[in-house]
Coordinates of C-alpha atoms in Angstrom, one line a residue:
M11 CA 47.2 17.2 -15.1
L12 CA 45.2 13.6 -14.6
K13 CA 43.0 15.2 -12.0
K14 CA 42.6 18.3 -14.2
S15 CA 41.6 16.1 -17.0
I16 CA 38.6 14.6 -14.6
S17 CA 37.5 17.5 -13.6
I18 CA 37.1 18.9 -17.2
L19 CA 35.5 15.7 -18.2
V20 CA 33.0 15.9 -14.9
F21 CA 32.2 19.6 -16.0
L22 CA 31.5 18.8 -19.5
L23 CA 29.2 15.6 -18.5
L24 CA 27.2 18.2 -16.2
H25 CA 27.2 20.7 -19.0
F26 CA 25.5 18.2 -21.3
T27 CA 23.0 16.7 -18.8
L28 CA 22.0 19.8 -18.4
A29 CA 21.5 21.0 -21.7
A30 CA 20.0 17.7 -22.6
S31 CA 17.4 18.2 -19.8
D32 CA 16.7 21.6 -20.8
S33 CA 16.0 20.3 -24.2
V34 CA 13.8 17.4 -22.9
Y35 CA 12.0 19.7 -21.0
E36 CA 11.2 22.2 -24.2
T37 CA 10.1 19.4 -26.3
F38 CA 7.9 18.2 -23.4
L39 CA 6.3 21.0 -22.7
Q40 CA 5.7 22.0 -26.6
C41 CA 4.0 18.5 -26.5
L42 CA 1.8 19.1 -23.6
T43 CA 0.7 22.3 -24.7
N44 CA -0.1 21.1 -28.1
H45 CA -2.5 18.4 -26.6
T46 CA -4.1 20.6 -24.0
N47 CA -6.7 23.4 -23.8
Q48 CA -4.2 26.5 -24.9
T49 CA -5.6 28.6 -22.3
D50 CA -4.3 26.0 -19.4
Q51 CA -1.1 27.2 -17.8
I52 CA 0.6 24.2 -18.5
S53 CA 4.0 25.1 -17.3
N54 CA 2.4 25.8 -13.9
I55 CA 1.9 22.0 -13.3
V56 CA 5.7 21.0 -14.7
Y57 CA 8.4 20.7 -12.3
T58 CA 12.3 20.5 -13.3
Q59 CA 14.9 19.9 -11.1
N60 CA 15.9 23.3 -11.2
N61 CA 12.6 24.9 -10.4
S62 CA 12.4 26.3 -6.6
S63 CA 9.3 23.9 -5.8
Y64 CA 11.3 21.0 -7.3
T65 CA 12.3 19.5 -4.0
S66 CA 9.0 20.2 -1.9
I67 CA 6.7 18.9 -4.5
L68 CA 9.2 15.4 -4.5
R69 CA 9.4 15.1 -1.0
A70 CA 5.8 15.9 -0.3
Y71 CA 4.6 12.3 -0.8
I72 CA 7.7 10.3 0.1
R73 CA 6.7 8.0 2.6
N74 CA 10.0 6.3 3.0
A75 CA 12.9 8.3 4.2
R76 CA 15.2 5.7 2.6
F77 CA 14.3 7.3 -0.6
N78 CA 14.5 10.7 0.7
V79 CA 18.5 11.1 0.4
S80 CA 20.6 13.2 -1.9
S81 CA 22.0 9.7 -3.5
T82 CA 18.2 8.4 -4.4
P83 CA 17.6 8.7 -8.3
K84 CA 15.7 11.8 -9.0
P85 CA 12.5 12.3 -11.9
L86 CA 13.9 15.0 -14.4
I87 CA 10.2 16.4 -14.3
I88 CA 7.6 15.8 -12.3
I89 CA 4.4 16.7 -13.4
T90 CA 1.0 17.6 -11.3
P91 CA -2.2 17.4 -13.4
L92 CA -4.7 19.3 -12.6
Q93 CA -7.7 17.6 -14.9
E94 CA -8.1 14.5 -16.6
S95 CA -6.5 16.2 -20.1
H96 CA -3.3 17.0 -18.3
V97 CA -3.0 13.1 -17.9
Q98 CA -3.7 12.1 -21.1
A99 CA -1.2 14.4 -22.4
A100 CA 1.4 13.6 -20.1
V101 CA 1.4 9.7 -21.3
I102 CA 1.1 10.9 -24.7
C103 CA 4.2 13.3 -24.7
S104 CA 6.5 11.2 -22.0
K105 CA 6.3 8.5 -24.8
Q106 CA 7.0 11.1 -27.4
V107 CA 10.2 12.0 -25.5
G108 CA 11.1 8.8 -24.8
Y109 CA 10.9 8.6 -21.0
Q110 CA 9.5 6.3 -18.2
L111 CA 6.6 7.6 -16.8
K112 CA 6.1 6.7 -12.7
I113 CA 2.6 7.3 -11.4
R114 CA 2.5 8.7 -7.9
S115 CA -1.0 8.7 -5.9
G116 CA -0.4 8.7 -2.2
G117 CA 3.5 7.3 -2.0
H118 CA 3.0 4.6 0.4
D119 CA 4.7 2.0 -1.5
F120 CA 7.4 0.6 0.6
E121 CA 9.7 0.4 -2.2
G122 CA 9.8 3.4 -3.4
I123 CA 9.0 2.6 -6.9
S124 CA 6.5 5.3 -7.8
Y125 CA 9.1 8.1 -7.4
T126 CA 12.2 6.3 -8.1
S127 CA 14.1 4.8 -10.9
Y128 CA 17.9 4.1 -12.0
N129 CA 16.5 5.2 -15.4
P130 CA 15.8 8.3 -17.1
F131 CA 12.0 9.0 -15.8
F132 CA 9.1 11.5 -15.2
V133 CA 6.9 11.2 -12.0
L134 CA 2.9 11.9 -12.5
D135 CA 1.9 12.5 -9.2
M136 CA -1.6 12.7 -8.9
F137 CA -2.4 14.4 -5.4
N138 CA -4.6 17.2 -7.1
L139 CA -7.0 14.7 -8.9
R140 CA -8.7 14.1 -5.6
S141 CA -12.5 15.0 -5.9
I142 CA -15.1 13.1 -4.4
S143 CA -18.4 12.3 -4.9
V144 CA -20.7 10.6 -2.6
D145 CA -24.5 9.2 -3.6
I146 CA -26.1 8.4 -0.7
D147 CA -29.6 7.4 -2.3
E148 CA -27.1 5.2 -4.6
E149 CA -24.8 3.9 -1.9
S150 CA -22.0 4.7 -4.1
A151 CA -18.9 7.3 -4.9
W152 CA -16.8 8.3 -7.4
V153 CA -13.3 8.8 -5.8
G154 CA -10.0 10.3 -7.6
A155 CA -7.1 8.3 -7.3
G156 CA -5.1 11.2 -5.8
A157 CA -7.5 11.0 -2.9
T158 CA -6.7 9.5 0.6
L159 CA -8.2 7.2 2.5
G160 CA -8.9 9.7 5.4
E161 CA -10.5 12.3 3.2
L162 CA -13.0 9.2 1.5
Y163 CA -13.9 8.3 4.9
Y164 CA -14.4 11.9 5.8
K165 CA -16.3 12.8 2.9
I166 CA -18.6 9.4 3.6
W167 CA -19.3 10.7 7.3
E168 CA -20.8 14.2 5.9
K169 CA -23.0 12.6 3.9
S170 CA -24.1 9.6 6.4
K171 CA -23.7 8.2 9.9
V172 CA -24.3 4.8 8.7
H173 CA -22.5 4.1 5.7
G174 CA -18.4 3.3 5.1
F175 CA -16.0 1.7 3.1
P176 CA -13.9 -1.2 3.6
A177 CA -10.2 0.2 3.5
G178 CA -7.2 0.7 5.4
V179 CA -6.8 2.1 8.7
C180 CA -3.9 4.8 7.7
P181 CA -5.5 7.8 6.7
T182 CA -2.9 9.3 4.4
V183 CA -2.6 6.3 2.1
G184 CA -3.5 7.0 -1.4
V185 CA -6.8 5.4 -3.2
G186 CA -5.2 4.9 -6.4
G187 CA -2.5 2.3 -5.1
H188 CA -4.8 1.2 -2.5
L189 CA -7.6 -0.1 -4.7
S190 CA -5.6 -1.0 -7.5
G191 CA -3.4 -3.3 -5.4
G192 CA -6.3 -5.4 -3.2
G193 CA -6.7 -2.8 -0.5
Y194 CA -8.4 -4.2 2.7
G195 CA -8.7 -3.0 6.6
N196 CA -10.8 -3.4 9.6
M197 CA -13.9 -4.9 7.9
L198 CA -12.5 -7.6 5.5
R199 CA -13.4 -10.4 7.4
K200 CA -17.4 -9.0 7.3
Y201 CA -17.1 -7.5 3.9
G202 CA -14.0 -8.5 1.9
L203 CA -11.3 -6.3 0.2
S204 CA -11.9 -3.1 -1.1
V205 CA -11.5 -4.3 -4.5
D206 CA -14.6 -6.4 -4.0
Y207 CA -16.6 -3.0 -3.9
V208 CA -15.3 -1.3 -7.1
V209 CA -18.0 -1.5 -9.4
D210 CA -16.5 1.1 -12.3
A211 CA -13.3 2.7 -13.0
K212 CA -11.6 5.5 -15.2
I213 CA -8.2 5.1 -16.9
V214 CA -5.9 6.4 -19.4
D215 CA -4.7 3.8 -21.6
V216 CA -1.0 3.9 -23.4
Q217 CA -2.9 5.7 -26.4
G218 CA -3.8 8.6 -24.3
N219 CA -7.5 7.6 -24.3
I220 CA -9.8 7.6 -21.3
L221 CA -11.7 4.5 -20.7
D222 CA -14.6 3.5 -18.3
R223 CA -15.7 -0.2 -17.3
K224 CA -17.4 -0.6 -20.5
A225 CA -15.1 1.0 -22.9
M226 CA -12.4 -0.8 -21.5
G227 CA -13.9 -4.1 -21.2
E228 CA -14.3 -6.7 -18.4
D229 CA -10.5 -8.2 -18.5
L230 CA -8.9 -4.9 -18.2
F231 CA -11.3 -3.9 -15.3
W232 CA -10.2 -7.3 -13.7
A233 CA -6.9 -6.5 -13.9
I234 CA -7.0 -3.0 -12.0
R235 CA -8.9 -4.3 -8.8
G236 CA -6.1 -6.1 -7.6
G237 CA -3.3 -6.5 -10.1
G238 CA -2.0 -2.9 -9.7
G239 CA -3.0 0.0 -11.9
A240 CA 0.2 1.5 -12.8
S241 CA 1.1 -1.8 -15.2
F242 CA -2.1 -0.9 -17.6
G243 CA -2.2 2.6 -17.4
V244 CA -3.3 5.7 -15.2
I245 CA -6.3 5.3 -13.0
L246 CA -8.3 8.5 -12.7
S247 CA -11.0 7.5 -10.5
Y248 CA -13.1 4.4 -8.9
K249 CA -16.9 4.5 -8.4
I250 CA -17.3 2.3 -5.3
K251 CA -20.3 0.9 -3.7
L252 CA -20.5 1.9 0.0
V253 CA -21.0 -0.6 3.3
T254 CA -23.5 -0.2 5.8
V255 CA -22.2 0.1 9.6
P256 CA -23.7 0.5 12.5
A257 CA -24.4 4.0 14.3
K258 CA -22.2 2.4 17.0
V259 CA -19.2 0.4 17.2
T260 CA -16.9 -1.3 19.7
V261 CA -12.9 -1.1 20.1
F262 CA -10.5 -2.3 22.3
K263 CA -6.7 -2.7 22.8
I264 CA -5.2 -5.4 25.2
E265 CA -1.7 -5.5 25.9
K266 CA 0.4 -8.4 27.7
T267 CA 4.1 -9.6 28.0
L268 CA 5.4 -13.2 28.3
E269 CA 5.2 -12.5 31.9
E270 CA 1.2 -12.5 31.6
N271 CA 0.9 -15.8 29.6
T272 CA 1.3 -14.1 26.1
T273 CA 1.9 -17.6 24.6
D274 CA -1.3 -19.0 25.5
M275 CA -3.3 -16.0 24.4
V276 CA -1.4 -15.7 21.0
F277 CA -1.5 -19.5 20.5
R278 CA -5.3 -19.4 20.7
W279 CA -5.4 -16.0 18.7
Q280 CA -4.9 -18.1 15.6
F281 CA -7.7 -20.7 16.3
V282 CA -10.4 -17.9 17.3
A283 CA -9.7 -14.4 15.1
P284 CA -10.0 -16.0 11.8
T285 CA -13.3 -18.2 12.7
T286 CA -15.3 -15.8 15.1
D287 CA -18.1 -13.9 14.6
N288 CA -17.7 -11.7 11.1
N289 CA -18.1 -8.9 12.6
L290 CA -15.2 -8.7 14.6
F291 CA -11.8 -8.5 13.2
M292 CA -8.9 -8.7 15.6
R293 CA -4.9 -7.7 14.7
M294 CA -2.5 -8.6 16.7
F295 CA 0.9 -6.6 17.5
L296 CA 3.9 -8.7 18.4
Q297 CA 6.6 -6.3 19.6
P298 CA 10.2 -7.0 21.1
V299 CA 10.4 -4.7 24.4
T300 CA 12.3 -3.8 27.4
R301 CA 10.7 -4.1 30.6
N302 CA 12.9 -3.8 33.9
N303 CA 15.8 -4.1 32.0
N304 CA 15.1 -7.6 30.6
Q305 CA 13.9 -8.2 26.9
T306 CA 10.3 -9.4 26.6
I307 CA 7.7 -9.9 24.0
R308 CA 4.5 -7.8 24.2
A309 CA 1.6 -9.0 22.6
S310 CA -1.1 -6.4 21.5
I311 CA -4.5 -6.8 20.2
M312 CA -6.1 -4.1 18.8
A313 CA -9.9 -4.9 17.5
M314 CA -13.2 -3.4 16.4
Y315 CA -16.7 -5.4 16.4
L316 CA -19.7 -4.0 14.6
G317 CA -21.8 -4.3 17.4
D318 CA -22.0 -3.5 21.1
S319 CA -19.5 -3.8 24.2
N320 CA -22.0 -6.1 25.9
T321 CA -22.2 -8.7 23.3
L322 CA -18.6 -8.2 22.6
V323 CA -17.4 -9.2 25.6
S324 CA -19.8 -12.3 25.9
L325 CA -18.8 -13.3 23.1
L326 CA -14.8 -13.5 23.5
A327 CA -15.6 -14.7 27.0
Q328 CA -16.9 -17.9 25.1
D329 CA -14.4 -17.9 22.2
F330 CA -11.4 -16.5 23.4
P331 CA -10.9 -16.1 27.7
E332 CA -7.2 -16.3 27.7
L333 CA -7.8 -12.8 26.1
G334 CA -9.6 -11.7 29.3
L335 CA -11.6 -9.1 27.6
K336 CA -13.6 -6.9 30.1
I337 CA -16.4 -4.4 29.6
E338 CA -13.9 -1.5 31.0
N339 CA -11.4 -2.5 28.6
C340 CA -14.3 -1.6 25.2
I341 CA -15.1 1.8 24.1
E342 CA -18.3 2.5 22.0
M343 CA -18.1 5.1 19.3
S344 CA -19.4 6.1 15.8
W345 CA -17.6 4.5 12.5
I346 CA -15.9 7.7 12.0
D347 CA -14.4 7.7 15.4
S348 CA -13.3 4.5 15.0
A349 CA -11.2 5.5 11.8
L350 CA -9.4 8.3 13.8
W351 CA -8.9 5.4 16.9
W352 CA -7.1 3.1 14.5
A353 CA -5.0 6.1 13.2
S354 CA -4.0 6.9 16.8
L355 CA -5.9 10.1 16.3
K356 CA -8.0 11.8 19.3
T357 CA -11.6 11.1 19.4
G358 CA -14.5 12.7 20.9
T359 CA -16.9 15.4 21.1
N360 CA -14.0 18.3 21.0
N361 CA -11.7 16.0 18.4
P362 CA -14.0 16.5 14.8
P363 CA -12.9 13.9 12.1
D364 CA -11.4 16.8 9.9
A365 CA -8.2 15.3 11.6
L366 CA -8.5 12.5 8.9
L367 CA -7.9 15.2 6.3
D368 CA -4.4 16.0 7.3
R369 CA -2.3 14.7 4.5
K370 CA 1.1 14.5 6.9
L371 CA 3.2 16.1 3.9
D372 CA 6.9 15.5 4.2
S373 CA 6.7 13.4 7.1
A374 CA 8.5 10.0 5.9
K375 CA 10.3 7.3 8.4
F376 CA 13.0 4.9 7.8
L377 CA 11.3 1.4 7.3
K378 CA 11.4 -1.8 5.8
R379 CA 8.3 -4.3 5.3
K380 CA 7.6 -8.0 4.3
S381 CA 4.7 -10.0 4.1
D382 CA 3.4 -13.7 4.6
Y383 CA 0.8 -15.8 4.7
V384 CA -0.2 -18.9 7.0
S385 CA -3.2 -21.5 7.1
K386 CA -2.2 -23.8 9.9
P387 CA -1.6 -22.4 13.4
I388 CA 1.8 -22.0 14.6
P389 CA 2.8 -24.7 17.6
K390 CA 2.9 -23.2 20.9
Y391 CA 6.6 -24.6 20.9
S392 CA 7.7 -23.0 17.8
L393 CA 6.3 -19.6 19.4
N394 CA 8.6 -19.8 22.2
L395 CA 11.6 -20.1 19.4
L396 CA 9.5 -17.0 17.9
W397 CA 10.1 -15.1 20.8
K398 CA 13.6 -16.4 21.3
T399 CA 14.5 -14.9 17.8
M400 CA 12.7 -11.8 18.3
T401 CA 14.4 -10.8 21.4
E402 CA 17.8 -11.8 20.0
L403 CA 17.0 -9.5 16.9
G404 CA 15.8 -6.8 18.8
K405 CA 13.9 -4.6 16.4
P406 CA 11.9 -6.3 13.6
E407 CA 8.3 -6.7 15.0
L408 CA 5.4 -8.7 13.6
V409 CA 1.7 -8.0 12.7
F410 CA -1.0 -10.5 12.2
N411 CA -4.4 -9.9 10.3
A412 CA -7.1 -12.4 10.9
Y413 CA -8.8 -13.8 7.5
G414 CA -11.8 -15.8 7.5
G415 CA -15.4 -14.9 7.2
R416 CA -16.1 -13.0 3.6
M417 CA -12.8 -13.5 2.7
N418 CA -13.2 -17.3 2.6
E419 CA -16.4 -16.8 0.2
I420 CA -15.2 -15.2 -2.6
A421 CA -13.1 -17.2 -5.2
A422 CA -9.2 -16.9 -5.4
S423 CA -9.6 -15.7 -9.4
E424 CA -12.7 -13.2 -8.9
T425 CA -10.3 -10.5 -8.9
P426 CA -6.1 -10.7 -9.1
F427 CA -5.9 -10.9 -5.7
P428 CA -5.6 -14.7 -5.0
H429 CA -5.1 -14.7 -1.2
R430 CA -8.6 -16.0 0.2
A431 CA -10.0 -19.1 1.4
G432 CA -7.5 -21.4 3.5
N433 CA -5.8 -18.2 4.8
L434 CA -5.7 -18.0 8.6
F435 CA -3.9 -14.6 8.8
K436 CA -1.3 -12.6 6.9
I437 CA 2.2 -11.7 8.6
Q438 CA 3.3 -7.9 8.0
Y439 CA 7.0 -8.0 9.0
S440 CA 7.9 -4.3 10.3
V441 CA 10.9 -2.4 11.3
N442 CA 11.3 1.3 11.5
W443 CA 14.1 3.7 12.6
E444 CA 15.2 7.2 13.1
E445 CA 19.2 7.3 12.2
A446 CA 20.0 7.9 8.9
G447 CA 22.9 6.1 7.3
T448 CA 23.7 2.7 5.0
E449 CA 25.2 0.8 7.9
I450 CA 22.1 1.2 9.8
E451 CA 20.0 0.7 7.3
N452 CA 21.6 -2.9 6.6
K453 CA 21.8 -3.7 9.9
Y454 CA 17.8 -3.2 10.6
I455 CA 17.0 -5.0 6.9
S456 CA 19.2 -7.7 7.6
Q457 CA 17.4 -8.5 11.1
M458 CA 14.1 -8.4 9.3
R459 CA 15.2 -10.7 6.2
S460 CA 16.7 -13.0 9.5
L461 CA 13.3 -13.0 11.0
H462 CA 11.3 -13.9 7.7
S463 CA 13.8 -16.6 7.2
F464 CA 13.2 -18.1 10.4
M465 CA 9.4 -18.0 10.0
T466 CA 9.8 -20.2 6.5
P467 CA 8.6 -23.3 8.2
F468 CA 5.1 -21.7 9.1
V469 CA 4.1 -20.1 6.1
S470 CA 3.0 -20.5 2.3
K471 CA 5.1 -22.5 0.1
N472 CA 5.0 -22.7 -3.9
P473 CA 5.0 -20.1 -3.7
R474 CA 5.9 -18.4 -0.5
S475 CA 3.1 -15.9 -1.1
A476 CA 3.2 -12.0 -0.4
Y477 CA 0.9 -9.0 -0.7
F478 CA 1.1 -7.1 -3.4
N479 CA 0.2 -3.8 -1.6
Y480 CA 3.4 -4.4 0.9
R481 CA 5.7 -4.3 -1.9
D482 CA 8.9 -6.1 -1.2
L483 CA 11.8 -5.7 -3.9
D484 CA 13.6 -8.7 -2.0
I485 CA 11.1 -11.5 -3.7
G486 CA 12.2 -10.2 -7.6
I487 CA 13.0 -7.2 -9.5
N488 CA 12.1 -6.7 -13.3
H489 CA 14.9 -5.2 -15.4
N490 CA 12.2 -4.8 -18.2
G491 CA 14.6 -6.4 -20.7
K492 CA 14.1 -9.2 -23.2
D493 CA 13.8 -11.8 -19.8
R494 CA 11.4 -9.7 -18.4
Y495 CA 8.5 -12.4 -18.5
N496 CA 10.6 -14.8 -16.6
E497 CA 11.8 -12.1 -14.1
G498 CA 8.2 -10.9 -13.4
K499 CA 6.9 -14.7 -13.1
I500 CA 9.0 -14.7 -10.0
Y501 CA 7.8 -12.1 -8.1
G502 CA 3.9 -12.2 -10.2
E503 CA 3.4 -15.7 -9.1
K504 CA 3.6 -14.8 -5.3
Y505 CA 1.7 -11.8 -5.6
F506 CA -0.7 -13.2 -7.7
K507 CA -0.5 -16.8 -7.7
G508 CA -2.4 -18.6 -10.5
N509 CA -3.6 -15.2 -11.8
F510 CA -0.2 -14.2 -12.9
D511 CA -0.7 -15.2 -16.3
R512 CA -4.0 -13.8 -17.0
L513 CA -2.3 -10.1 -15.8
V514 CA -0.1 -11.4 -18.3
K515 CA -2.3 -11.3 -21.2
V516 CA -4.1 -8.5 -20.1
K517 CA -0.9 -6.4 -20.0
T518 CA 0.1 -7.7 -23.7
M519 CA -3.7 -6.8 -24.9
V520 CA -3.6 -3.3 -23.8
D521 CA 0.3 -2.4 -23.3
P522 CA 2.3 -4.6 -26.0
Q523 CA 5.4 -2.1 -25.8
N524 CA 5.6 -2.1 -22.3
F525 CA 5.2 1.4 -21.9
F526 CA 3.6 1.4 -18.0
R527 CA 6.0 -0.2 -16.3
N528 CA 8.3 -0.2 -12.9
E529 CA 10.5 -2.8 -10.9
Q530 CA 7.6 -5.1 -10.2
S531 CA 5.2 -4.6 -12.9
I532 CA 3.2 -7.1 -14.8
P533 CA 5.2 -7.9 -18.2
P534 CA 3.8 -8.5 -21.5
L535 CA 4.3 -11.5 -23.3
P536 CA 7.7 -11.5 -25.5
S537 CA 6.5 -10.5 -28.8
N538 CA 7.9 -12.4 -32.0

């Protein structure tokens, strides 16, 4: 009798939920129709859970397979705007029906917060708003938030072979999230961050208005260049300044294991990579690997030099003899081919750069990421302890990204991104796996946390800083209740240091009711 009663209750709850969903959908759709051009086919951009295309739309831009399982909370509705007025209407109508609105551009947020929530929510997916307009005479471009970095690089290449943009090495990253959270890549020592080259923007505010830089004012414009756009509105597009690149750049990759004096190379890298010629960026990967049935550590240095190979070899022979760089290790290529090379895509005359246009839909991997900043070199004896820890754990890897150069010349308050002068390099903690399941996920995430804990003595303190675009819910979650400011301050000061309170003031000014919110958004000040 009890089982029968429970079955009836579950049926009634499910029936009620579906009925409520239908009611919300009808109300939302009517509101969208009222706030857009009557000739628009609004129903074609709104997907409910019973729409045959819903699952493919949702999965297309899920980049972390941890959130691509049946138990992951799903949006009630996905909106895929085709024009700016659709975004305006989506904001107005989500407020009207009382649902949280998550904003997704590329889906590379490592914790999936742009497309998951334990509260009822909609997803506004920006992938159709991907227009890119390049003006070489002005050395600028307007880029839609739904465009990818690969598409941006390709469009620049179409217009000029000696222009580029300082941004990330993964072509499928969405411009909207990358630029609003800081954005860095293999030219940061020469040019700084992506946000350092944002000169205008268009955003839909909480009232549904479209604002450019002049209309939004300098405080909000400051906030959305590194403080995350999704806390303040919906970024439609950014205007960026392009940078000049040589007709030929030089890249190389060198790998060594512990048996080949890796420790000496890694130790010396800490001194050279942040201080060498600003045209040179050297990224270092540290990975536990098996060689001849023995566990060891492999150190790989991938680098790009904005110049020719002879000059580079001469430079590193003097600055970094432990690397042992030879001319045969170097490859000279165009800047656009270097974008392919960094992304492990084929380069050369038979491999045109249109590979950068591949969005690799529905290609999620299981992963977890964390980050740290280092201001003092890690001692050699501590590196040996690190190798022991990494081989015992077995799976997590480290990526060291050199700072210095232009990063030392820009004030920490210039943009919300504060991690400038004084940092030798940033660490990305990385673990990927293939198997699904809670047990295996907990195992690898536990390994990651253990490695992060081991590194505590060697990284920044008070606060222990982190990079906003490497989202990590371990460092704090906001439940967006009465204690939202104090909860936000925990992760906010790690991401933004002294800029956090200025971001809070901007948030309070433009969105005091906290409509634009997520698990790590900027909170407004408590209202009286």
